[in-house]
Coordinates of C-alpha atoms in Angstrom, one line a residue:
Chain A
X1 CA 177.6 72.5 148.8
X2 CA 177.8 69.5 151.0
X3 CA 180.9 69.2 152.8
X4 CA 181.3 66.8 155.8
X5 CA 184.5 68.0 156.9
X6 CA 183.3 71.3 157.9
X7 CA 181.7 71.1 161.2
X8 CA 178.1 72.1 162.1
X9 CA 177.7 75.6 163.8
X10 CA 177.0 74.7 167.3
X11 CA 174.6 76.9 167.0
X12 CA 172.4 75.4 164.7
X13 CA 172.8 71.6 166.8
X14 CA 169.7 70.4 168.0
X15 CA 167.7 73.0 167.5
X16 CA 164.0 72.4 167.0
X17 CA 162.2 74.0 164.4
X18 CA 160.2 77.3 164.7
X19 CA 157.3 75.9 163.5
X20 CA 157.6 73.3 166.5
X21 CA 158.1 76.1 168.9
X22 CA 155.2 78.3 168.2
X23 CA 152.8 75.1 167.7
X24 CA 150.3 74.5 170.9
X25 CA 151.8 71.2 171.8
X26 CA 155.4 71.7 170.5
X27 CA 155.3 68.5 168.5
X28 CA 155.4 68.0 165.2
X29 CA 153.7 64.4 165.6
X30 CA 155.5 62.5 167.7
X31 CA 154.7 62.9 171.5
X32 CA 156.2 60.8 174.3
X33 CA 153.2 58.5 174.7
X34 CA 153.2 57.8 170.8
X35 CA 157.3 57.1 170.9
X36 CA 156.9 54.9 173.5
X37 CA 155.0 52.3 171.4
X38 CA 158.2 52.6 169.1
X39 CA 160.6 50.2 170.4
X40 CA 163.2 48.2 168.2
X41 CA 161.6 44.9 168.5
X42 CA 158.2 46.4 167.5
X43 CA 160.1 48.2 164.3
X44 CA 161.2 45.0 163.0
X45 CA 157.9 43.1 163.8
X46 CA 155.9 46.3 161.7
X47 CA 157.7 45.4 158.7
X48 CA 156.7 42.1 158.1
X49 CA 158.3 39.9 155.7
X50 CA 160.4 43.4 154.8
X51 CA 162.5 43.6 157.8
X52 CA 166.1 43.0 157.5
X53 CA 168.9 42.8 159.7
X54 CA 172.0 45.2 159.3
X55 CA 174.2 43.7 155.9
X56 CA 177.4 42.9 157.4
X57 CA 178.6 44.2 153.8
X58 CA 178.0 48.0 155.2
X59 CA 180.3 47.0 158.3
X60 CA 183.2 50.4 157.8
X61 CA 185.6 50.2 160.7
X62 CA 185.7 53.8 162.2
X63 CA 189.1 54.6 160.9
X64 CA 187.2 53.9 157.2
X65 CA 184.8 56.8 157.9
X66 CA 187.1 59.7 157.0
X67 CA 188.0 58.0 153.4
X68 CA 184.1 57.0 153.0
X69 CA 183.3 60.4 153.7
X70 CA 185.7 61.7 151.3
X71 CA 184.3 58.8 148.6
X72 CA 180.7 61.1 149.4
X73 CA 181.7 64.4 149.5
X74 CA 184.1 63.4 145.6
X75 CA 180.8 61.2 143.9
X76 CA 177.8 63.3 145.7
X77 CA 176.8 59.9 146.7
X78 CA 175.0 60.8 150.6
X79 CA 171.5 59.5 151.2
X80 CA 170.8 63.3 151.0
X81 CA 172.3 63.6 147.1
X82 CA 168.9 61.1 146.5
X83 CA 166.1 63.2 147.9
X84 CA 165.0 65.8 145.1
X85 CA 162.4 67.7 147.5
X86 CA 161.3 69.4 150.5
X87 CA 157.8 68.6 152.4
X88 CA 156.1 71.0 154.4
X89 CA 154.2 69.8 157.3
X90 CA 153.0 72.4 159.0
X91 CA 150.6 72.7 161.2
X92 CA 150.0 69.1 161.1
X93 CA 151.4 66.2 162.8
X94 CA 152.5 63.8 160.1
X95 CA 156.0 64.3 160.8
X96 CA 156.4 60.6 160.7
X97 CA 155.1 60.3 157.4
X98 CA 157.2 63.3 156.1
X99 CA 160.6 60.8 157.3
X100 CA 158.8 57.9 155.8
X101 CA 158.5 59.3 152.6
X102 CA 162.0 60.8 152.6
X103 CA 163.3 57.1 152.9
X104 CA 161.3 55.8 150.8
X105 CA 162.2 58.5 147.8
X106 CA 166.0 58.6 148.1
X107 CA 165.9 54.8 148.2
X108 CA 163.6 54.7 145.1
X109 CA 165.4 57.5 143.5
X110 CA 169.1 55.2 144.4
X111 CA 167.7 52.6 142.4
X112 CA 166.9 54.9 139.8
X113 CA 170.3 56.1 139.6
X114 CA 170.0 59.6 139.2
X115 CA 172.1 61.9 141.8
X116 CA 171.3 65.7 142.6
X117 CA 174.4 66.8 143.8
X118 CA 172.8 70.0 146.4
X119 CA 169.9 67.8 148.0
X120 CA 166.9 69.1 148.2
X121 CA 166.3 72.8 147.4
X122 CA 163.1 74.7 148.9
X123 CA 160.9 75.8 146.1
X124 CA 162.9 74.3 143.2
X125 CA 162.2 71.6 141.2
X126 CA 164.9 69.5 139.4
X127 CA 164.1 68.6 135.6
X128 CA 165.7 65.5 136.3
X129 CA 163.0 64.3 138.6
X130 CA 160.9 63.8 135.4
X131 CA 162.9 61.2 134.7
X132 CA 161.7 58.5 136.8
X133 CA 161.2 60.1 140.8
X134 CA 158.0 59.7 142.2
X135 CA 156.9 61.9 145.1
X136 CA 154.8 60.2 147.2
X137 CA 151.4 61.3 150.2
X138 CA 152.5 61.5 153.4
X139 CA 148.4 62.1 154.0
X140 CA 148.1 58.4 152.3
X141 CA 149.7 56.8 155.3
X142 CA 149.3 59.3 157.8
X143 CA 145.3 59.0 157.2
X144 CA 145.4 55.7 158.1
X145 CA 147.7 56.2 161.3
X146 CA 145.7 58.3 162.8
X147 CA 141.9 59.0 162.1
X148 CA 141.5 61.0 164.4
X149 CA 144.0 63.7 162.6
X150 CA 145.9 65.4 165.4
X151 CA 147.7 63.9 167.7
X152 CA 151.0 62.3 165.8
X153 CA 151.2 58.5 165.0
X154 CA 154.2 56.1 165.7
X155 CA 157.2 55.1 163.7
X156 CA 156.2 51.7 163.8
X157 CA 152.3 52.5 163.1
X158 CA 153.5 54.0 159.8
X159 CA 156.4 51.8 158.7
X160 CA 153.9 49.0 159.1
X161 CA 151.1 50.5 156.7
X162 CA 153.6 51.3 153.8
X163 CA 154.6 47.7 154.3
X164 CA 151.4 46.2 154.3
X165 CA 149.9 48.7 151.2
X166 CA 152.3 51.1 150.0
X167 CA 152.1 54.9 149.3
X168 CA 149.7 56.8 147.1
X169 CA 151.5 58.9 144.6
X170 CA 151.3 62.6 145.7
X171 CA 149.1 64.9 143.2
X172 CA 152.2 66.8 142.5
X173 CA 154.2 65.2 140.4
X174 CA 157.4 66.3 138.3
X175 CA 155.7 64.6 135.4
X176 CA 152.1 64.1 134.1
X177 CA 152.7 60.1 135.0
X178 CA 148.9 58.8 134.4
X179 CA 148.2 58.0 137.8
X180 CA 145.0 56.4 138.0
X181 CA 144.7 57.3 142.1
X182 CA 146.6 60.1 143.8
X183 CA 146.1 61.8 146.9
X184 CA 147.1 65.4 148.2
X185 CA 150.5 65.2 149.2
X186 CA 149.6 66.7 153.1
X187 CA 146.5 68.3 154.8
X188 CA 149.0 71.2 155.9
X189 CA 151.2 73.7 154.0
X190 CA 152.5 71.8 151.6
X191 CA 154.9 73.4 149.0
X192 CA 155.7 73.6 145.1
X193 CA 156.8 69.8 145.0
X194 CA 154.0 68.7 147.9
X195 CA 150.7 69.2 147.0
X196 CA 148.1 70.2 150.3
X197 CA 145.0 69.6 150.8
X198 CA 141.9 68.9 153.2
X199 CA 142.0 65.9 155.6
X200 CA 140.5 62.5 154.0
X201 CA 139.7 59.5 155.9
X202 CA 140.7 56.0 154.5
X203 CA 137.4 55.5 153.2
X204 CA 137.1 58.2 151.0
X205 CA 140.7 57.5 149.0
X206 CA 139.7 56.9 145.4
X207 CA 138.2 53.9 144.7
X208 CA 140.1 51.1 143.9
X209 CA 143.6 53.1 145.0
X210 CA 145.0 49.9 147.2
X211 CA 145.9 48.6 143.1
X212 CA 148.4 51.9 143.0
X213 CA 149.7 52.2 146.4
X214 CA 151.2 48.5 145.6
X215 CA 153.2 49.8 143.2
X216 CA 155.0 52.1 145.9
X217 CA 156.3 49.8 148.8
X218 CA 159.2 49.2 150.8
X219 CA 160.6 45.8 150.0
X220 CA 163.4 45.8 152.6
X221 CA 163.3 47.7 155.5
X222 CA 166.8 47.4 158.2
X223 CA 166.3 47.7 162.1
X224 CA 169.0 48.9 164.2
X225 CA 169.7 50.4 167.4
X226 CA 173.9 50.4 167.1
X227 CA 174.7 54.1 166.3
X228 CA 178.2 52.5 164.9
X229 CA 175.7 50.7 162.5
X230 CA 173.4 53.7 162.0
X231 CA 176.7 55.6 161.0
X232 CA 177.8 53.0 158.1
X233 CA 174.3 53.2 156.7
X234 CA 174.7 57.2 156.6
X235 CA 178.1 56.5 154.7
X236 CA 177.1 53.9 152.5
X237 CA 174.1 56.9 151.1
X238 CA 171.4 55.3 152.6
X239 CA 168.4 57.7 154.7
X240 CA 167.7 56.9 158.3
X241 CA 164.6 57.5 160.3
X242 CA 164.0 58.2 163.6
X243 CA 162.2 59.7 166.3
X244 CA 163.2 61.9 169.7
X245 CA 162.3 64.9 171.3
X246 CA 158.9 65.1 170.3
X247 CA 159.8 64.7 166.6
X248 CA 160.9 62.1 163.6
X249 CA 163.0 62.8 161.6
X250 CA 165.1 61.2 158.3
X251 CA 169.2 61.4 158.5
X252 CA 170.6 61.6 155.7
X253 CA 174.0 63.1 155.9
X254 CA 176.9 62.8 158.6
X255 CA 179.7 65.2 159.3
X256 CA 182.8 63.8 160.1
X257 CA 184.7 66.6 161.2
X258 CA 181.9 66.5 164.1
X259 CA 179.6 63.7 164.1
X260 CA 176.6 65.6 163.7
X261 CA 173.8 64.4 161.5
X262 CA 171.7 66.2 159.0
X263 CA 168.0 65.8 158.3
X264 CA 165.8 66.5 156.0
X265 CA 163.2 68.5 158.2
X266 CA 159.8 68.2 156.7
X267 CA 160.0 72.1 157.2
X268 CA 161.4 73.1 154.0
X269 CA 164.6 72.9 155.4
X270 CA 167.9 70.8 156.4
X271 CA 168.5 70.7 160.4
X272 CA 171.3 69.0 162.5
X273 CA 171.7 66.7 165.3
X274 CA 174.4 66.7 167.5
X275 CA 176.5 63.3 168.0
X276 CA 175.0 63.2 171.2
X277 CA 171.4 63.5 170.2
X278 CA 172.0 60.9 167.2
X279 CA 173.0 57.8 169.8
X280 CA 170.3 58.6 171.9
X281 CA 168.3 58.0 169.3
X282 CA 169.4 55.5 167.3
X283 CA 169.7 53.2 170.5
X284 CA 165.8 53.7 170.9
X285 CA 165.2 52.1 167.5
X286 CA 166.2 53.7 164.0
X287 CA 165.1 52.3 160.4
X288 CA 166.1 52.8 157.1
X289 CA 164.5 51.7 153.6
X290 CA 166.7 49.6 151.9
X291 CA 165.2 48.5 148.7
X292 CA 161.7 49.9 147.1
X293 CA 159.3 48.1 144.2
X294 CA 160.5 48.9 140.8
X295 CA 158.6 50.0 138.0
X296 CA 158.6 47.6 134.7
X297 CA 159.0 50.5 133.3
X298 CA 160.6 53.9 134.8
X299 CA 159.0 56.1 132.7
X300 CA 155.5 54.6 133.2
X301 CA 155.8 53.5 136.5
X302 CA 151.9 52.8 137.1
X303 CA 151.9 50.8 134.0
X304 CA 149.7 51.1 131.1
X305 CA 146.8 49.4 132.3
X306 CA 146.4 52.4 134.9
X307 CA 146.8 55.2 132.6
X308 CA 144.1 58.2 133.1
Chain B
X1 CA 184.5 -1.6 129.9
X2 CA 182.5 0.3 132.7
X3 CA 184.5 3.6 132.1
X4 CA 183.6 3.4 128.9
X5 CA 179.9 2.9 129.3
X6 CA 180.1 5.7 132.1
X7 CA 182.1 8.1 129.4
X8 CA 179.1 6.7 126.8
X9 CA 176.1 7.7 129.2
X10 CA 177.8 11.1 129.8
X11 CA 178.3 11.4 126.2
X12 CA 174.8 10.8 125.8
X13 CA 173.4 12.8 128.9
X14 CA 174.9 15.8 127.2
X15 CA 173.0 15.4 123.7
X16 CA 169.9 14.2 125.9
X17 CA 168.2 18.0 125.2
X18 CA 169.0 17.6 121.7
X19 CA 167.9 14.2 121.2
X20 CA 164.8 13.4 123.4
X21 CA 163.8 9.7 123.7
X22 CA 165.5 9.2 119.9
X23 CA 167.4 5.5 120.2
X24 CA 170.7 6.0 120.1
X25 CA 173.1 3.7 118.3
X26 CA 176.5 5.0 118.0
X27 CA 178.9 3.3 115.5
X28 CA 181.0 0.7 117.0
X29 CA 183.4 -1.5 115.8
X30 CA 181.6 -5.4 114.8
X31 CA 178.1 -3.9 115.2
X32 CA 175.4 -5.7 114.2
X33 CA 172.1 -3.5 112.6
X34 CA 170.1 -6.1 114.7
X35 CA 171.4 -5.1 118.2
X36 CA 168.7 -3.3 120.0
X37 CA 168.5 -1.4 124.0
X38 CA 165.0 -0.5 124.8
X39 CA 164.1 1.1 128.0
X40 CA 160.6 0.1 128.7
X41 CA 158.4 2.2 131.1
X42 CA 156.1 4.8 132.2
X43 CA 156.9 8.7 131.1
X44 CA 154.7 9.8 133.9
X45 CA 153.2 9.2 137.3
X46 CA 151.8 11.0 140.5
X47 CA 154.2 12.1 142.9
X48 CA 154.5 9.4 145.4
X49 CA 154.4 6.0 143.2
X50 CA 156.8 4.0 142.2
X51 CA 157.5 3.4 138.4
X52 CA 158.9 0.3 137.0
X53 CA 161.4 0.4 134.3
X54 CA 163.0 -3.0 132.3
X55 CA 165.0 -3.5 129.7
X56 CA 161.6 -4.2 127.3
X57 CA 162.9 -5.8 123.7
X58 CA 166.8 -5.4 124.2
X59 CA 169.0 -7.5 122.7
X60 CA 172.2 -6.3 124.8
X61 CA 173.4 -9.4 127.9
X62 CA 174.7 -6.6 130.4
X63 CA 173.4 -3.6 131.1
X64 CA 174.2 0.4 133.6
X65 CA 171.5 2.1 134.5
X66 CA 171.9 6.2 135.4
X67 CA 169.5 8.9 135.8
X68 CA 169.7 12.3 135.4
X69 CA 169.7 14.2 137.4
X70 CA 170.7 12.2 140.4
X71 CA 167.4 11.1 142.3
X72 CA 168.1 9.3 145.9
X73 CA 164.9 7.5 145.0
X74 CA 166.1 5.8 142.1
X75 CA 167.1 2.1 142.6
X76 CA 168.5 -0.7 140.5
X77 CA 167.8 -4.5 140.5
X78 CA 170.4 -7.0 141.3
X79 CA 169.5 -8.8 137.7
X80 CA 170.3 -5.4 136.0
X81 CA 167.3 -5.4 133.9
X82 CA 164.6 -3.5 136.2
X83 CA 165.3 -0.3 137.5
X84 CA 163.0 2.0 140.4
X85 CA 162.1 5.4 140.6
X86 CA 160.0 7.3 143.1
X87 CA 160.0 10.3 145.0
X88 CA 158.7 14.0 145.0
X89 CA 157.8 15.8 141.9
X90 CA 160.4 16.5 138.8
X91 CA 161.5 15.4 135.4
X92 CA 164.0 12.9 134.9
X93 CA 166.0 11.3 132.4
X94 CA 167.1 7.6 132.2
X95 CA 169.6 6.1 130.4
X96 CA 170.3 2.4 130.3
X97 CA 173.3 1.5 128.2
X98 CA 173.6 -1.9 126.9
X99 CA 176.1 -4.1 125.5
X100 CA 177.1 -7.8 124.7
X101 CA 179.8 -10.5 124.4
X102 CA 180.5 -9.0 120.7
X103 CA 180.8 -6.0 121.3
X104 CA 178.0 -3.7 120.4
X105 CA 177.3 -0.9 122.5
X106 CA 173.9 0.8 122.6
X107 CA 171.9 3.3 124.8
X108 CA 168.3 4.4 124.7
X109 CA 166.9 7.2 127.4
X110 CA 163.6 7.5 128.6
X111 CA 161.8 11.2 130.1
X112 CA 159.3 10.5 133.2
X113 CA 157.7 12.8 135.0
X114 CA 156.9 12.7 138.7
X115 CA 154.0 14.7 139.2
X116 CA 153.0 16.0 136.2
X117 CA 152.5 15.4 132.2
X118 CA 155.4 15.1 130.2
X119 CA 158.1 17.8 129.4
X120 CA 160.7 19.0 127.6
X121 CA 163.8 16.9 129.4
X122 CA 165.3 18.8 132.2
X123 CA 168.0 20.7 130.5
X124 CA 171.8 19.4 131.2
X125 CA 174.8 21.6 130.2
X126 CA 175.7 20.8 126.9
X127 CA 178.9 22.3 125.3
X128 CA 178.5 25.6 124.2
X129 CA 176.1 29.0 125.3
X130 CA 173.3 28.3 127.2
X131 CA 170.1 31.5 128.5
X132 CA 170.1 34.8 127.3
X133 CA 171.0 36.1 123.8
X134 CA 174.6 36.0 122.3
X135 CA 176.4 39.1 123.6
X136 CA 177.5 41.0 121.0
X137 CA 181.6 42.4 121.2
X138 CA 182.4 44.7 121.2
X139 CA 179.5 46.9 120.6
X140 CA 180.8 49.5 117.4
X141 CA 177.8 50.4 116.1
X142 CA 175.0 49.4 118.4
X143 CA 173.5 52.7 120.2
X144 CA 173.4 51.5 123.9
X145 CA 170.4 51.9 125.7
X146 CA 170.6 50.3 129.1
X147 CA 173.6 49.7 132.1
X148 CA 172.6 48.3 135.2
X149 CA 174.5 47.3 137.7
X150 CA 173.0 44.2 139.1
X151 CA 174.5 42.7 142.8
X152 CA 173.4 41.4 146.0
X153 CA 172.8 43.2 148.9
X154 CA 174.0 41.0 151.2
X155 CA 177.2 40.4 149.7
X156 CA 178.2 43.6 148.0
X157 CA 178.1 47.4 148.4
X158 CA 177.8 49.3 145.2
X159 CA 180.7 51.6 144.7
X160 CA 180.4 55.0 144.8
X161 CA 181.8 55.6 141.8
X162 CA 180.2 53.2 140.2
X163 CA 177.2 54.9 141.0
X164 CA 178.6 58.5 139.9
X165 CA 179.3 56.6 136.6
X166 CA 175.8 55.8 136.7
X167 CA 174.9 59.5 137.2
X168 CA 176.5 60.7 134.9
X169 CA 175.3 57.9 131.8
X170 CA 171.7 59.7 132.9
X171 CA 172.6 63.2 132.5
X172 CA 175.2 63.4 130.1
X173 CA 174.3 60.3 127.6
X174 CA 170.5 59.8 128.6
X175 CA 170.9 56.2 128.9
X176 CA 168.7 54.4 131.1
X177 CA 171.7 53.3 133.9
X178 CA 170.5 52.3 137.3
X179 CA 171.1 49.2 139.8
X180 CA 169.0 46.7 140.8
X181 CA 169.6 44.4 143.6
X182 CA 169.1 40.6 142.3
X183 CA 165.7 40.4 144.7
X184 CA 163.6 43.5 143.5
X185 CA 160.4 43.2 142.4
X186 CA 158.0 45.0 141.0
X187 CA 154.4 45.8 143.1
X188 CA 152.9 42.4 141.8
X189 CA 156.1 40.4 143.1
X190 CA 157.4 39.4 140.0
X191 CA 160.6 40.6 138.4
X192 CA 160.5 44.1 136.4
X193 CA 159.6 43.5 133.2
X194 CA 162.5 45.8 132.1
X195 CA 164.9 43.8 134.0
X196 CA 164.1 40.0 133.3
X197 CA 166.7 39.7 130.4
X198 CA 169.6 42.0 132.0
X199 CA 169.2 39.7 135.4
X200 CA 169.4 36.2 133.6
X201 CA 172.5 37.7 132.0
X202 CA 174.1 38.8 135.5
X203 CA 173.2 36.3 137.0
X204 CA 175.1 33.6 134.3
X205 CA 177.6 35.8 134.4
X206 CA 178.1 36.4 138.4
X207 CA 177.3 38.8 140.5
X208 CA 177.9 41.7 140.8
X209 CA 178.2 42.8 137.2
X210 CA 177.1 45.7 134.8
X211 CA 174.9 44.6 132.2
X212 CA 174.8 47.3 129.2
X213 CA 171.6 46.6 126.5
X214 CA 170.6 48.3 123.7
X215 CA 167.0 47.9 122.0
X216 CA 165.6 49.9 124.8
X217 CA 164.5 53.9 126.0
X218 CA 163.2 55.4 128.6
X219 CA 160.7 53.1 129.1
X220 CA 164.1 50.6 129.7
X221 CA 167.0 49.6 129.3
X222 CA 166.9 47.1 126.2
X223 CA 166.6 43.4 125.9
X224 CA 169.6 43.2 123.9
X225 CA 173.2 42.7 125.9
X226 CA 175.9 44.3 124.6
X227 CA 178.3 43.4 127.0
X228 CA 178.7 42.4 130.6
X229 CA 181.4 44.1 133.1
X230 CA 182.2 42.3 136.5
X231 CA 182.6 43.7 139.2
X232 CA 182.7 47.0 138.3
X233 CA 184.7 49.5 140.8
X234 CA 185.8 52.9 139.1
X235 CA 184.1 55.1 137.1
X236 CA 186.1 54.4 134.1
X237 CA 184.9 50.5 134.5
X238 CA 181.4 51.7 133.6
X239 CA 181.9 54.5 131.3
X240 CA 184.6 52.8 128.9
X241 CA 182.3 50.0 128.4
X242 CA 179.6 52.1 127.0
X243 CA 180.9 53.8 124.0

């Protein structure tokens, strides 16, 4: 149950994941000399014609946050109540393509209109996702990032591709949607809603795939680095993405009793910031998809003419 | 006498979608079937020239000269009986209203196109509806297909409830309900397909709104509109309009 007027256990703040921990180079994909390309002006510069800045119309005066909260916590309307699924990264490095993809799904799956009141759930699939969410390849950007596979790739290296291209649709899919191209969902562990597979440069992606991955783009991307800013985003339900401590990550929830920020870890699993950790990081550059192509039909959202 | 010709091109600028380059000859008072305004001129030239208009075979002495809609470029000779029109590419409508020292009042309009070939004259508001399809109230019997809540992202936040509502129109009554801000597009860059009618409405109407269709699915929402809510805010704003 998602409650954001029960604090975090200060246990559980800022606590990397195991998987982090045990790996050789305790990244998950984002080391220092990768997140020092990511600066705020070179986030908003990636985006293109997408970039946008902050809507004054989110502006909430921090004595609104309890009440907006509250509004959440009553409608289940959190960026997190948008994400239907878990990825699963490990042992890879496309941890900024997991956050991507989380934005890019709960903003998708907003338009859609369809809430899942508990978030994501490891290993369980919502039947409502058949009804119009799309999971997309993290591997579909991430290939492109970094050819060379290991080594991590930038926030602003893979904001800019899913601007410039788009997503392939994962091969796991809630529905049998007639995809004409999709692509394994990661090269590591993947899970029941993330399909894995082995690593595939850009030139071996199905032919003729750029004419899907159009269909799955950010059309408005946000660039902030005012925490204040980052918070009314949390509260108005959108999901955040951001890198720090070797790591990117997606916020999507925010705790008002403490300040502290959950994420959807592209570990299977939902992981906290501390206030503290959150500022830091939003005033190094944070994004956050705010609108996503939309299918002439929701149903069908590759169209006819691209039906298997 | 000129507020009356001014009320008279008005009058006549309002029928000009219905009527096209038809003379007009509205009874007056002492009319004779003789009396005769012609406007004489091109209906179409490149962007950039400059077409010539005269009063060609009218009978009328004075003459008022308007164009619609207003064009900076448009000019009037001193005599009356010439008029000017240049500029950058568009369709235009002129009327010249004549009249004389008995009385009789007449007007003919002339369509020119800058820049192109003939069209259908640029449409003015008449009375009465205008864009999408008659809106049906209140909906009794029509099964409801589609609610979206249309809006503008730089202007308005979409209420929470609103989007509960939503929710719960998916689950509960598996009707297509979702939101779409004004400027999303589809991955060719054109307006979903699903959404063209339900926008035009929304946006007549004023944004933000929720527009509810029928004669849709799951493959969307309907090109039929039932009704149209502004500015929705509760829950019980979206689900009491969709029976």
């Amino acid at each position: 149950m998602i409650d954001s007027f029960s604090p975090t256990n200060p246990v559980e703040l800022d606590v990397p994941s195991p998987e982090i921990i045990a790996s050789p180079d305790s990244t998950g994909g984002y080391p220092d000399d990768v997140a020092a390309m990511d600066t705020p002006d070179a986030l908003r510069d990636c985006c293109g014609a997408a970039a946008r800045d902050f809507p004054q119309s989110l502006w909430l005066e921090p004595k609104d946050w309890t009440d907006a909260a509250r509004d959440n916590d009553t409608h289940h309307t959190w960026g997190l109540n948008y994400v239907d699924r878990f990825t699963m990264q490990n042992p890879t490095h496309e941890c900024t393509t997991h956050g991507l993809r989380t934005g890019f799904e709960a903003a998708r799956n907003r338009q859609r209109g369809i809430i899942f009141p508990d978030g994501p759930k490891k290993e369980f699939r919502y039947p409502e996702s058949s009804e119009g969410s799309v999971w997309v390849s993290c591997l579909s950007i991430y290939a492109e990032a970094n050819p060379r596979q290991k080594g991590g790739a930038g926030c602003v290296q893979v904001l800019n591709i899913a601007c410039k291209r788009g997503f392939l649709p994962d091969k796991t899919q809630s529905k049998e949607y007639g995809f004409k191209h999709q692509l394994q969902g990661t090269a590591g562990e993947g899970n029941l809603n993330q399909s894995k597979g082995p690593w595939v440069r850009l030139a071996d992606f199905p032919s003729g795939w750029e004419a899907t991955a159009k269909l799955f783009m950010p059309l408005e991307v946000v660039v902030i680095t005012d925490p204040e800013q980052a918070v009314c985003a949390l509260l108005h339900g959108r999901v955040l993405n951001y890198g720090r401590s070797g790591h990117a990550v997606p916020p999507a929830f925010f705790r008002i009793a403490d300040k502290s920020v959950g994420y959807v870890d592209s570990y299977n699993v939902i992981r906290w910031d501390s206030w503290r950790t959150f500022q830091s990081a939003c005033r190094g550059g944070v994004y956050w998809i705010e609108s996503t192509t939309t299918p002439d039909d929701w149903s069908n959202p590759a169209g006819l003419q691209l039906a298997a | 006498m000129i507020h009356f010709l001014r009320a008279l091109t008005v009058l006549v600028a309002l029928s000009a979608t219905t009527l096209g380059q038809q003379q007009l000859k509205p009874e007056v008072a002492g009319a004779v079937s003789d009396f005769l305004v012609d406007v004489s001129g091109p209906d179409a030239i490149p962007a950039g020239d400059l077409a010539v208009f005269e009063v060609g075979k009218s009978t009328a002495t004075k003459f008022a000269w308007t164009i619609i809609p207003s064009n900076k470029n448009f000019r009037v000779d001193s005599s009356l009986r010439l008029a000017y029109l240049s500029g950058s590419a568009g369709t235009f409508t002129l009327v010249l209203v004549g009249t004389d020292t008995n009385g009789n009042v007449a007007i003919d309009t002339q369509t020119v196109v800058i820049g192109g070939k003939p069209t259908i004259p640029p449409v003015v508001v008449p009375p009465g509806p205008v864009g999408p399809p008659p809106i049906d109230t209140p909906p009794l019997t029509t099964k409801v297909t589609g609610a979206t809540f249309i809006y503008e992202k730089d202007s308005h936040v979409v209420p929470k409830a609103v989007l509960s509502a939503l929710n719960k129109l998916n689950r509960e009554k598996k009707i297509l309900a979702t939101i779409m801000e004004a400027d999303t597009t589809d991955g060719t860059g054109q307006v979903p397909e699903q959404y063209k009618v339900a926008l035009a409405a929304a946006k007549q109407k004023g944004l933000p709104c929720l527009v509810v269709t029928a004669g849709g699915g799951s493959f969307g929402p309907g090109d039929k509109v039932l009704t149209i809510v502004p500015n929705p805010k509760t829950e019980a704003d979206v689900l009491k309009a969709v029976p």
